XYZ file of C-alpha atoms in Angstrom:
766
model
C 12.973 44.110 1.559
C 10.293 43.545 4.212
C 7.768 42.774 1.469
C 10.051 40.089 0.037
C 10.645 38.573 3.471
C 6.897 38.580 4.129
C 6.333 36.757 0.828
C 8.946 34.128 1.716
C 7.434 33.692 5.180
C 3.998 33.252 3.628
C 5.315 30.542 1.304
C 7.048 28.751 4.188
C 3.894 28.872 6.323
C 1.806 27.523 3.436
C 4.126 24.531 3.033
C 4.007 23.882 6.783
C 0.207 24.212 6.850
C -0.206 21.858 3.891
C 1.380 19.087 5.996
C 0.347 19.988 9.560
C -3.348 20.212 8.664
C -3.474 16.599 7.481
C -3.685 14.797 10.835
C -4.846 15.300 14.436
C -2.368 15.845 17.249
C -0.445 12.991 18.826
C -1.864 13.600 22.304
C -4.150 11.170 24.121
C -7.049 13.126 25.617
C -9.566 11.825 28.150
C -13.076 12.502 26.758
C -15.697 13.979 29.073
C -18.699 12.395 27.371
C -19.392 8.696 26.829
C -20.334 9.296 23.187
C -16.879 10.711 22.407
C -14.266 8.425 20.909
C -11.659 7.559 23.544
C -8.173 7.154 22.145
C -7.128 5.556 25.435
C -9.737 2.821 25.140
C -8.857 2.202 21.486
C -5.171 1.930 22.361
C -6.024 -0.581 25.082
C -7.660 -2.759 22.422
C -4.616 -2.452 20.143
C -2.329 -3.518 22.966
C -4.401 -6.662 23.580
C -4.613 -7.433 19.855
C -0.858 -7.205 19.266
C 0.675 -9.332 22.005
C 1.861 -12.028 19.580
C 1.789 -12.836 15.866
C -1.738 -14.157 15.282
C -2.049 -15.472 11.774
C -4.490 -18.225 10.860
C -3.740 -21.523 12.588
C -1.965 -20.114 15.668
C -3.220 -20.299 19.249
C -2.927 -16.494 19.502
C -5.346 -16.250 16.584
C -7.950 -18.206 18.568
C -7.321 -16.092 21.679
C -7.958 -12.850 19.784
C -11.045 -14.317 18.139
C -12.567 -15.043 21.548
C -11.626 -11.569 22.818
C -13.379 -9.880 19.897
C -16.485 -12.032 20.246
C -16.814 -11.095 23.907
C -16.183 -7.379 23.282
C -18.824 -7.192 20.555
C -21.350 -9.113 22.639
C -20.760 -6.708 25.550
C -21.652 -3.817 23.222
C -25.037 -5.366 22.493
C -24.270 -6.945 19.139
C -25.594 -10.274 17.910
C -22.335 -12.135 17.216
C -21.454 -15.209 15.189
C -18.585 -16.944 13.394
C -18.520 -17.814 9.709
C -16.169 -20.595 8.599
C -15.790 -22.012 5.095
C -13.169 -22.926 2.518
C -12.072 -20.063 0.307
C -10.110 -19.898 -2.914
C -9.103 -16.483 -4.220
C -7.830 -17.245 -7.695
C -6.075 -13.929 -8.338
C -4.021 -14.507 -5.170
C -3.884 -18.302 -5.523
C -4.745 -18.597 -1.838
C -6.754 -21.518 -0.440
C -7.665 -21.750 3.225
C -10.495 -21.996 5.745
C -10.923 -18.610 7.458
C -13.075 -17.833 10.487
C -14.816 -14.477 10.157
C -16.243 -12.633 13.168
C -19.654 -11.143 12.381
C -21.838 -8.880 14.485
C -25.171 -7.109 13.943
C -26.766 -4.213 15.799
C -30.378 -3.795 14.804
C -31.344 -0.340 13.553
C -34.694 1.369 14.039
C -35.663 0.955 10.360
C -35.321 -1.740 7.713
C -33.102 -0.200 5.069
C -29.769 -1.371 3.775
C -27.071 -2.017 6.371
C -23.834 -0.130 6.989
C -20.865 -2.518 7.256
C -17.781 -1.606 9.304
C -14.824 -3.798 8.390
C -11.236 -4.548 9.279
C -9.255 -7.793 9.543
C -8.049 -9.429 12.743
C -5.331 -11.746 11.439
C -1.706 -10.658 11.317
C 0.651 -11.311 8.445
C 2.498 -14.650 8.635
C 4.635 -15.207 10.363
C 6.398 -12.550 12.459
C 4.127 -9.483 12.356
C 2.385 -8.497 15.593
C -0.355 -6.760 13.605
C -0.670 -3.639 15.779
C -1.246 -1.203 12.924
C -2.151 -3.780 10.267
C -4.894 -4.105 11.263
C -5.244 -4.030 15.040
C -5.653 -0.271 14.691
C -8.638 -0.773 12.384
C -10.293 -3.324 14.661
C -9.755 -1.094 17.703
C -11.087 1.976 15.875
C -14.307 0.120 15.068
C -14.734 -1.339 18.579
C -14.301 2.002 20.303
C -16.201 3.888 17.592
C -19.360 1.792 17.878
C -19.134 1.881 21.687
C -19.058 5.672 21.671
C -21.775 6.032 19.051
C -24.198 3.478 20.460
C -23.859 4.845 24.000
C -26.312 7.621 23.080
C -27.574 6.873 19.564
C -29.654 4.255 17.792
C -29.046 4.259 14.038
C -31.826 3.871 11.493
C -29.773 1.337 9.547
C -28.519 -1.974 10.858
C -24.858 -1.794 11.798
C -22.845 -4.802 10.709
C -19.313 -5.377 11.970
C -17.118 -7.768 10.020
C -13.665 -8.641 11.283
C -12.372 -10.748 8.429
C -9.891 -13.562 8.734
C -7.092 -14.544 6.334
C -6.999 -11.099 4.727
C -3.224 -11.338 4.742
C -3.332 -14.681 2.957
C -5.446 -13.539 0.043
C -8.651 -11.717 1.098
C -10.170 -15.104 1.934
C -12.398 -13.932 4.768
C -13.942 -11.230 2.615
C -14.392 -13.833 -0.124
C -16.524 -16.199 1.968
C -18.609 -13.357 3.415
C -19.401 -11.775 0.067
C -20.047 -15.037 -1.746
C -21.394 -17.333 0.974
C -23.154 -15.301 3.695
C -26.758 -14.097 3.561
C -25.900 -10.768 5.212
C -23.863 -9.720 2.169
C -27.082 -9.034 0.235
C -28.177 -6.575 2.933
C -25.046 -4.406 2.776
C -25.507 -0.960 1.295
C -22.066 0.511 2.004
C -18.730 -0.575 3.491
C -16.251 1.402 5.602
C -12.934 -0.507 5.622
C -10.034 0.402 7.938
C -6.510 -0.673 7.016
C -2.811 0.191 7.362
C 0.324 -0.268 5.220
C 2.733 1.136 7.764
C 2.679 2.352 11.345
C 2.142 6.086 10.988
C 1.301 9.112 8.894
C -2.013 10.466 7.635
C -4.837 8.113 6.757
C -5.810 8.335 3.100
C -9.384 7.863 1.963
C -9.896 5.829 -1.214
C -13.277 5.157 -2.774
C -13.901 1.764 -4.383
C -16.774 1.616 -6.826
C -17.540 -0.124 -10.110
C -19.415 2.880 -11.436
C -19.199 6.584 -10.797
C -18.085 8.023 -7.468
C -20.227 11.159 -7.460
C -22.736 10.043 -4.818
C -20.096 8.766 -2.422
C -17.918 11.869 -2.788
C -20.895 14.171 -2.183
C -21.968 12.193 0.874
C -18.427 12.070 2.234
C -18.242 15.860 2.000
C -21.649 16.198 3.710
C -20.485 13.920 6.546
C -17.740 16.531 7.053
C -14.793 14.618 8.574
C -12.395 16.999 10.256
C -9.157 15.890 8.571
C -9.985 14.595 5.094
C -6.948 13.419 3.148
C -8.244 12.231 -0.176
C -7.797 12.827 -3.857
C -8.924 11.126 -7.025
C -5.335 10.843 -8.322
C -4.402 8.526 -5.424
C -7.176 6.101 -6.350
C -6.256 6.257 -10.050
C -2.743 5.165 -9.059
C -4.015 2.652 -6.480
C -6.014 0.814 -9.155
C -2.794 0.279 -11.125
C -0.959 -1.364 -8.200
C -1.203 -4.891 -6.673
C -2.596 -3.554 -3.392
C -6.079 -5.040 -3.076
C -7.956 -4.859 0.219
C -10.956 -6.771 1.553
C -13.145 -4.094 0.005
C -11.952 -5.220 -3.430
C -13.870 -8.490 -2.973
C -17.059 -6.541 -2.233
C -16.665 -4.389 -5.317
C -15.615 -7.104 -7.740
C -17.796 -10.005 -6.534
C -20.958 -8.256 -5.325
C -20.850 -4.731 -6.795
C -20.916 -3.234 -3.283
C -19.229 0.147 -2.959
C -17.308 1.558 -0.045
C -14.532 3.629 1.425
C -11.009 2.484 2.310
C -9.096 4.306 5.042
C -5.412 3.473 5.465
C -2.272 5.132 6.809
C 0.868 4.230 4.885
C 3.851 6.020 6.421
C 6.694 4.291 8.294
C 6.320 1.701 5.566
C 9.415 -0.158 6.792
C 7.296 -1.550 9.670
C 4.712 -3.042 7.299
C 4.275 -6.823 7.707
C 7.315 -7.049 9.976
C 8.042 -7.878 13.604
C 8.155 -4.093 14.111
C 4.394 -3.754 13.665
C 4.048 -3.491 17.435
C 1.901 -1.454 19.783
C 4.777 0.784 20.886
C 5.639 1.818 17.297
C 2.157 2.783 16.146
C 1.581 6.512 15.677
C -1.242 7.684 17.965
C -2.162 10.487 15.538
C -2.768 7.879 12.821
C -5.212 6.017 15.064
C -6.955 9.289 15.895
C -7.106 10.106 12.206
C -8.929 6.824 11.545
C -11.396 7.733 14.291
C -11.884 11.197 12.792
C -13.244 9.459 9.694
C -15.306 6.796 11.455
C -17.302 8.920 13.877
C -18.856 11.451 11.446
C -19.339 8.794 8.760
C -20.952 6.418 11.247
C -23.325 9.156 12.314
C -24.126 10.145 8.723
C -24.374 6.764 7.001
C -25.975 5.110 10.026
C -29.046 7.219 9.229
C -28.726 7.782 5.475
C -30.599 5.982 2.724
C -28.107 3.345 1.567
C -30.430 1.695 -0.933
C -28.787 3.518 -3.817
C -25.318 4.984 -3.451
C -24.480 4.248 -7.073
C -23.739 6.940 -9.633
C -22.906 7.091 -13.301
C -20.892 10.273 -12.968
C -17.337 10.505 -11.634
C -16.022 13.455 -9.676
C -12.504 14.784 -9.508
C -11.808 15.505 -5.841
C -8.958 16.666 -3.632
C -8.367 18.014 -0.140
C -6.959 21.430 0.580
C -6.579 23.312 3.878
C -9.415 25.650 4.840
C -11.847 24.251 2.246
C -11.265 20.598 3.317
C -12.625 18.934 0.157
C -13.160 20.289 -3.346
C -14.862 18.328 -6.119
C -16.179 18.793 -9.622
C -17.322 16.467 -12.466
C -14.861 14.566 -14.632
C -16.638 16.149 -17.578
C -15.111 19.495 -16.628
C -11.556 18.211 -17.020
C -11.106 18.763 -20.750
C -12.954 22.119 -20.876
C -10.854 23.391 -17.940
C -7.694 22.272 -19.723
C -8.714 23.850 -23.034
C -9.710 27.104 -21.330
C -6.389 27.227 -19.475
C -4.465 26.694 -22.722
C -6.397 29.484 -24.434
C -5.897 31.850 -21.502
C -2.199 30.995 -21.420
C -1.791 31.814 -25.102
C -3.793 35.029 -24.700
C -1.812 36.161 -21.661
C 1.551 35.481 -23.304
C 0.413 37.469 -26.336
C -0.921 40.236 -24.073
C 2.355 40.383 -22.112
C 4.385 40.621 -25.304
C 2.101 43.366 -26.627
C 2.525 45.271 -23.361
C 6.305 44.723 -23.734
C 6.475 43.240 -20.228
C 7.293 39.850 -21.756
C 10.228 39.604 -24.151
C 10.519 36.774 -26.694
C 14.243 36.530 -26.105
C 13.744 36.206 -22.356
C 10.909 33.699 -22.833
C 13.285 31.567 -24.917
C 15.969 31.862 -22.260
C 13.362 30.929 -19.665
C 12.520 27.754 -21.596
C 16.201 26.830 -21.793
C 16.696 27.467 -18.071
C 13.608 25.548 -16.948
C 14.297 22.645 -19.281
C 17.822 22.465 -17.850
C 16.387 22.466 -14.308
C 13.905 19.675 -15.137
C 16.575 17.628 -16.906
C 19.159 18.036 -14.140
C 16.801 17.377 -11.250
C 15.043 14.634 -13.183
C 18.331 12.790 -13.711
C 19.281 13.291 -10.052
C 15.966 11.802 -8.931
C 15.992 8.987 -11.477
C 19.408 7.670 -10.469
C 19.089 8.487 -6.764
C 17.756 5.136 -5.538
C 20.074 2.909 -7.628
C 23.054 4.936 -6.414
C 21.910 4.763 -2.795
C 21.465 0.998 -3.060
C 24.973 0.661 -4.438
C 26.400 2.750 -1.595
C 24.245 0.991 1.024
C 23.665 -2.593 -0.189
C 21.593 -3.397 2.909
C 18.738 -1.272 1.535
C 18.044 -4.018 -1.025
C 16.896 -6.281 1.814
C 14.162 -3.828 2.813
C 11.702 -5.132 0.254
C 9.205 -2.327 0.876
C 11.724 0.009 -0.777
C 11.532 2.590 2.026
C 14.487 2.480 4.471
C 14.345 3.754 8.026
C 16.027 7.017 7.017
C 13.719 7.479 4.030
C 12.309 10.804 5.206
C 15.809 12.263 5.496
C 16.379 11.351 1.849
C 13.084 12.945 0.792
C 14.075 16.208 2.480
C 17.656 16.002 1.194
C 16.622 15.572 -2.435
C 13.873 18.193 -2.125
C 16.357 20.750 -0.782
C 18.971 19.714 -3.348
C 16.429 20.309 -6.115
C 15.646 23.750 -4.714
C 19.368 24.526 -4.622
C 19.734 23.545 -8.289
C 16.763 25.754 -9.180
C 18.185 28.737 -7.287
C 21.646 28.251 -8.779
C 20.302 28.177 -12.335
C 17.951 31.131 -11.945
C 20.583 33.258 -10.204
C 21.972 33.854 -13.686
C 18.659 35.371 -14.817
C 18.185 38.097 -12.225
C 16.268 41.016 -13.640
C 12.987 41.840 -11.902
C 11.422 42.948 -15.186
C 12.020 39.430 -16.574
C 9.772 37.723 -14.000
C 6.820 37.362 -16.378
C 8.959 36.087 -19.230
C 10.589 33.479 -16.991
C 7.210 32.275 -15.657
C 5.991 31.368 -19.157
C 8.105 28.190 -19.409
C 7.015 26.631 -16.061
C 3.408 27.487 -16.862
C 3.768 25.744 -20.237
C 5.284 22.599 -18.717
C 2.598 22.538 -16.012
C -0.035 22.713 -18.754
C 1.638 19.770 -20.483
C 1.532 17.803 -17.209
C -2.140 18.672 -16.778
C -2.817 17.497 -20.323
C -1.074 14.167 -19.698
C -3.032 13.634 -16.470
C -6.337 14.612 -18.063
C -6.006 12.012 -20.800
C -4.235 9.227 -18.886
C -5.035 9.619 -15.154
C -8.127 11.803 -15.190
C -8.325 11.559 -11.410
C -5.259 13.816 -11.312
C -6.715 16.472 -13.590
C -7.270 18.707 -10.529
C -3.655 19.809 -11.041
C -5.255 22.315 -13.424
C -6.653 24.253 -10.446
C -3.276 25.743 -9.404
C -2.740 26.605 -13.056
C -5.521 29.173 -12.959
C -3.771 30.992 -10.112
C -0.522 30.853 -12.092
C -2.414 32.433 -14.986
C -3.508 35.196 -12.608
C 0.163 35.693 -11.739
C 0.974 35.937 -15.454
C -1.814 38.496 -15.843
C -0.450 40.589 -12.965
C 3.094 40.399 -14.361
C 1.852 41.280 -17.838
C 0.308 44.485 -16.462
C 2.884 45.510 -13.841
C 6.654 45.533 -13.839
C 6.932 45.421 -10.049
C 3.812 43.870 -8.476
C 3.627 43.352 -4.740
C 5.534 40.120 -3.878
C 2.973 39.184 -1.197
C 0.235 39.252 -3.852
C 2.271 36.918 -6.067
C 2.954 34.676 -3.067
C -0.768 34.523 -2.303
C -1.456 33.465 -5.884
C 1.112 30.700 -5.446
C -0.507 29.273 -2.299
C -3.003 26.970 -4.081
C -0.151 25.235 -5.913
C 1.752 24.789 -2.670
C -1.154 23.556 -0.566
C -2.510 21.166 -3.201
C 0.740 19.816 -4.649
C 3.314 19.989 -1.822
C 1.920 16.967 0.112
C 2.531 14.790 -2.948
C 6.276 15.394 -2.557
C 6.112 13.168 0.502
C 3.149 10.975 -0.440
C 4.619 9.455 -3.610
C 7.906 8.103 -2.171
C 6.218 7.068 1.085
C 3.531 5.139 -0.764
C 5.600 3.810 -3.662
C 9.095 3.614 -2.193
C 12.261 5.609 -2.822
C 12.455 4.235 -6.347
C 10.199 7.209 -7.210
C 12.509 9.879 -5.738
C 12.314 11.400 -9.198
C 8.791 12.519 -8.255
C 10.332 14.551 -5.413
C 12.916 16.317 -7.560
C 10.501 17.032 -10.407
C 7.611 18.247 -8.236
C 9.951 20.574 -6.342
C 11.250 21.901 -9.659
C 7.731 22.458 -10.984
C 6.601 24.213 -7.806
C 9.692 26.441 -7.857
C 8.876 27.293 -11.449
C 5.265 28.166 -10.654
C 6.552 30.541 -7.948
C 9.064 32.255 -10.234
C 6.827 35.304 -10.158
C 7.985 35.667 -6.546
C 11.545 34.293 -6.708
C 12.553 36.297 -9.772
C 12.596 39.444 -7.626
C 15.282 38.069 -5.277
C 18.794 39.104 -6.305
C 20.934 36.777 -4.198
C 19.655 33.410 -5.283
C 23.276 32.239 -5.413
C 23.409 32.572 -1.620
C 20.137 30.645 -1.353
C 21.604 27.979 -3.659
C 24.725 27.661 -1.526
C 22.618 27.430 1.615
C 20.491 24.797 -0.097
C 23.471 22.674 -1.084
C 24.802 22.885 2.480
C 21.413 22.002 3.988
C 20.996 19.100 1.564
C 24.434 17.899 2.647
C 23.326 18.068 6.271
C 20.359 15.811 5.539
C 22.505 13.420 3.515
C 24.843 13.225 6.507
C 21.851 12.654 8.775
C 20.663 9.867 6.480
C 24.150 8.352 6.475
C 24.385 8.385 10.261
C 21.079 6.479 10.353
C 21.973 4.032 7.583
C 23.409 1.375 9.876
C 21.057 -1.234 11.262
C 20.309 -0.964 14.974
C 17.845 -2.302 17.529
C 15.360 0.408 16.560
C 16.165 0.010 12.857
C 16.906 -3.710 12.440
C 18.038 -5.469 9.287
C 15.568 -7.896 7.702
C 17.177 -11.248 6.927
C 16.122 -14.772 6.031
C 17.071 -18.408 6.375
C 15.318 -21.548 5.142
C 16.108 -25.256 5.438
C 15.110 -27.002 2.211
C 14.892 -30.802 1.977
C 14.294 -32.629 -1.292
C 12.852 -35.851 0.148
C 13.022 -37.694 -3.187
C 16.726 -37.006 -3.723
C 17.553 -37.026 -0.008
C 19.417 -33.746 -0.429
C 19.264 -30.726 1.863
C 20.115 -27.062 1.381
C 20.285 -23.891 3.355
C 18.671 -21.055 1.399
C 18.279 -17.307 1.821
C 16.518 -14.431 0.062
C 19.115 -11.911 1.248
C 21.136 -9.773 -1.129
C 23.687 -8.952 1.551
C 24.348 -11.841 3.977
C 25.069 -10.728 7.541
C 26.602 -12.243 10.652
C 23.480 -14.374 11.225
C 23.154 -15.846 7.718
C 26.732 -15.806 6.389
C 27.951 -18.869 8.374
C 25.503 -21.051 6.453
C 26.807 -19.971 3.032
C 30.576 -20.261 3.300
C 30.481 -22.617 0.300
C 27.497 -21.394 -1.630
C 25.998 -23.464 -4.440
C 24.281 -22.196 -7.512
C 20.659 -21.264 -6.934
C 18.009 -23.966 -7.131
C 17.189 -24.981 -10.673
C 13.485 -24.676 -9.875
C 13.351 -21.682 -7.541
C 9.808 -21.383 -6.183
C 8.619 -17.871 -5.416
C 6.025 -19.021 -2.845
C 3.702 -16.136 -3.551
C 6.102 -13.319 -2.664
C 4.529 -9.909 -3.266
C 7.830 -8.695 -4.689
C 8.668 -11.843 -6.668
C 11.554 -12.735 -4.382
C 13.313 -16.049 -4.944
C 16.304 -17.616 -3.229
C 19.523 -15.667 -3.794
C 21.947 -18.246 -2.322
C 21.874 -21.895 -1.380
C 24.422 -24.186 0.284
C 24.418 -27.956 0.761
C 23.975 -29.217 4.298
C 23.194 -32.336 6.334
C 19.915 -34.175 5.865
C 17.870 -33.986 9.047
C 15.545 -36.860 10.076
C 12.376 -35.038 9.085
C 9.261 -37.027 8.304
C 7.997 -36.208 4.796
C 4.260 -35.922 4.195
C 2.257 -39.128 3.952
C 1.025 -39.417 0.360
C -1.533 -41.995 -0.699
C -3.102 -42.443 -4.129
C -6.690 -43.295 -3.216
C -8.126 -43.372 -6.733
C -6.660 -43.949 -10.188
C -9.395 -44.743 -12.706
C -9.707 -44.568 -16.502
C -13.025 -43.403 -17.919
C -12.705 -43.377 -21.687
C -9.777 -41.081 -22.505
C -9.827 -39.416 -19.104
C -7.848 -40.525 -16.083
C -9.297 -39.579 -12.716
C -7.045 -39.515 -9.662
C -7.396 -38.742 -5.983
C -4.315 -38.190 -3.815
C -4.466 -37.816 -0.036
C -1.632 -35.831 1.574
C -1.217 -35.591 5.316
C 1.692 -34.135 7.353
C 3.683 -36.109 9.859
C 4.854 -32.971 11.635
C 3.495 -29.533 12.457
C 2.864 -27.745 9.149
C 1.600 -24.261 8.256
C 1.312 -24.362 4.493
C 1.323 -26.494 1.338
C 2.219 -25.308 -2.130
C 1.770 -27.393 -5.280
C 3.592 -26.566 -8.518
C 3.771 -28.130 -11.977
C 7.499 -28.765 -12.642
C 6.746 -29.349 -16.336
C 3.899 -28.341 -18.586
C 0.860 -30.302 -17.403
C -2.578 -30.712 -18.974
C -5.333 -30.855 -16.341
C -9.000 -31.261 -17.135
C -10.330 -30.678 -13.625
C -8.771 -29.954 -10.241
C -10.377 -30.013 -6.795
C -8.718 -29.512 -3.423
C -10.526 -30.703 -0.295
C -13.689 -30.820 -2.358
C -13.284 -27.231 -3.607
C -13.169 -26.636 -7.371
C -9.874 -25.078 -8.481
C -10.003 -25.607 -12.219
C -12.493 -26.933 -14.719
C -12.311 -27.247 -18.456
C -9.043 -28.482 -19.960
C -6.178 -26.178 -19.064
C -2.504 -26.625 -19.873
C -0.369 -25.228 -17.068
C 3.112 -23.965 -17.894
C 6.313 -25.116 -16.256
C 6.684 -24.000 -12.615
C 3.093 -22.808 -12.364
C 1.673 -22.747 -8.854
C -1.596 -24.688 -8.687
C -2.329 -24.600 -4.967
C -1.283 -22.334 -2.109
C -2.988 -23.933 0.897
C -2.702 -22.258 4.302
C -3.608 -24.710 7.034
C -6.067 -23.790 9.762
C -7.851 -26.770 11.304
C -7.873 -29.325 8.488
C -4.194 -30.141 8.076
C -4.693 -32.685 5.328
C -4.900 -31.949 1.614
C -6.822 -34.065 -0.877
C -6.111 -33.458 -4.554
C -8.732 -34.725 -6.977
C -7.858 -34.179 -10.605
C -8.378 -35.571 -14.062
C -5.879 -35.673 -16.911
C -5.819 -37.153 -20.425
C -5.089 -40.861 -20.141
C -2.281 -40.591 -22.699
C -0.511 -37.767 -20.825
C 2.065 -37.746 -18.086
C 1.576 -35.492 -15.085
C 3.970 -34.242 -12.417
C 3.416 -32.196 -9.274
C 5.970 -30.710 -6.875
C 4.548 -30.587 -3.352
C 6.198 -28.220 -0.871
C 5.341 -28.763 2.780
C 6.216 -25.661 4.822
C 6.474 -25.008 8.539
C 7.582 -21.761 10.227
C 9.539 -23.475 12.998
C 13.184 -23.374 11.949
C 14.245 -21.526 15.110
C 12.140 -23.640 17.478
C 12.505 -27.075 15.900
C 14.667 -29.293 18.190
C 16.347 -30.853 15.137
C 18.089 -27.531 14.421
C 20.392 -25.360 16.454
C 19.874 -22.092 14.580
C 20.515 -19.262 17.053
C 18.068 -16.444 17.671
C 18.703 -13.232 15.795
C 20.542 -10.409 17.473
C 18.508 -7.368 18.467
C 19.484 -5.470 15.309
C 17.808 -8.060 13.030
C 14.238 -9.099 12.214
C 12.761 -11.788 9.965
C 12.375 -10.590 6.387
C 8.696 -10.142 5.449
C 6.905 -11.048 2.187
C 8.826 -14.328 1.811
C 8.660 -17.834 3.307
C 11.126 -17.317 6.132
C 12.488 -19.135 9.190
C 10.958 -22.161 7.524
C 11.539 -25.863 7.123
C 10.489 -26.900 3.618
C 10.145 -30.476 2.428
C 9.689 -31.132 -1.254
C 8.053 -34.279 -2.640
C 7.249 -34.979 -6.274
C 4.257 -36.878 -7.597
C 4.695 -38.308 -11.053
C 2.121 -40.224 -13.093
C 3.129 -41.986 -16.280
C 0.703 -42.168 -19.171
C -1.791 -44.997 -18.731
C -3.619 -47.075 -21.317
C -6.838 -49.108 -20.929
C -4.797 -52.359 -20.993
C -2.857 -51.195 -17.934
C -6.109 -50.546 -16.173
């Protein structure tokens, strides 16, 4: 009995270690040496950087810009500002960012190391403490500590980009318009998509990653959290960072570092100094300091590689890597060993065909049951708690309680099913099915997401378990538990990582991974008689966490509800509407929609990351708002081409212009404020966004375009300001303390729509 308890304790400790070893402690120490990173000093920077929302065009943005310039100059850097128009076509963002650049001259003349983060916050309510005040502060304190006693061989460049939140515009103008870009050998980029949790390392490269992985391992950061599967998934998602511009536009490689937990704070008014996890900031520093020391003196002239490495972190060994080319041979070898061991076990009569078949039926039932539970979990939760639909990130405040609840529920299902198969001599036979399914998963990953092919590594320890069970009827349970540790320590963190990073819509990953891990440990669990008691305890414990989640489902001051309200004026029709993006109106929004209309016929998305359009509209009074001044400055026929120039200027404070084509429109060329948007005869579909212009200093917009002379052309111009709650023409009350502005949408805004229409024109009319 003591042996079995020791095995269970070992498994529990391995799970705990797999999570606790990921990040530093949450304490704030006072360093004794000047060249040691001071968390206190970094936090002081974050506090200054997150006093107010500071997106492009705000006074707070200018205040922070001046603060950063002075801090970098005090550290001995040569500082400057880069300003230029930027269009990022994949984002559709057009603006004029102001980058902060700094150089510290190295002792030699090799390629430069670039340290990067962005200093703008997300429009319009985010305070930007984690995203990305934490990155800026990490770099400021990191270079202070390093340069206090060291002079690097390579030049150190610091780039605090602007307008990252609008569409990577600051990175765009640096990479494509600044001379320093050609001197960059490597980039270290610090980011955040939440306010806590471990910081994940992702490599961005156009070629192989072998050189960068090898050098990262040599730099020896203390808490590496990195795996090639995460980057394989990252590349499939719409989550570009500034580093993407370097890779795509200039073929410059680099490392991304970002913490992603507490995702519900991302881009919201909750991204404040007091909510940022200190351990996450320290984790960022634990990457920067060794990498700064290593790459500040390394040869950065050639970090390229043709070979890719599979890599992953694991406690004790930190980082493990091997070539992609090993993936298929390792899979084939594992399959052959699996077949041989099953045959060997049957020959030794320790595996029985009948029991193997029963094991397949049992494990398939477990996967099917837990898979269905996980698949329908989020839709059911949203139906029970409709307010979750308004958390667009897909991770509610009680998300971790749900992860634990469904993980424990899955374990309970596994224990309940396998209670019916208790016979210690059947352990080997029962392990065959999970091993087979794990091999199938490894095969799928190897041929579809090769970065995840390291899941084959635990398989070899499972094969050792099969070998032991094929030779012995009653092996030592601690030995079998030890052979199960690699699976636990490598795979267990993914149970949390997937739903945290991708939202609770992937709760199925929790239930299936728990089922697979239980199966791989059947060599241990098969020797426990009273799995029915464990199942009952599991169901009760899962219920406890569901109750905990329920008690934290209501919105409070610490867990506020995101909501939205927009005033929409069609200046041509002289009609006004209230509009919202909310699925569940609350006490703040509901009074405006007592007599809701049908949604707008043309419902602009305004660049929402999640494709969110208005859910409700209601007619209201027309306010005396001044529409934009629009002047046609040029309308000329040249052969069969009609060239036009339209000047648009606001008559009120404005943050943003968007231009759509309400009908299909043929445009030969399009320029905005002298910047080329489109050349070469393109037909734009109905409701296509042509321009998404975020205003900084130049608040006018000049459209220069050419169209076929025989064609009509129409443009819907939306003039947007984020001043609904402060505009004296409105009496919209402030939100209560249990509400925040909804992120990722145009919110708390006054929108004026004007349409430009040009009839076909003939030479006679000219």
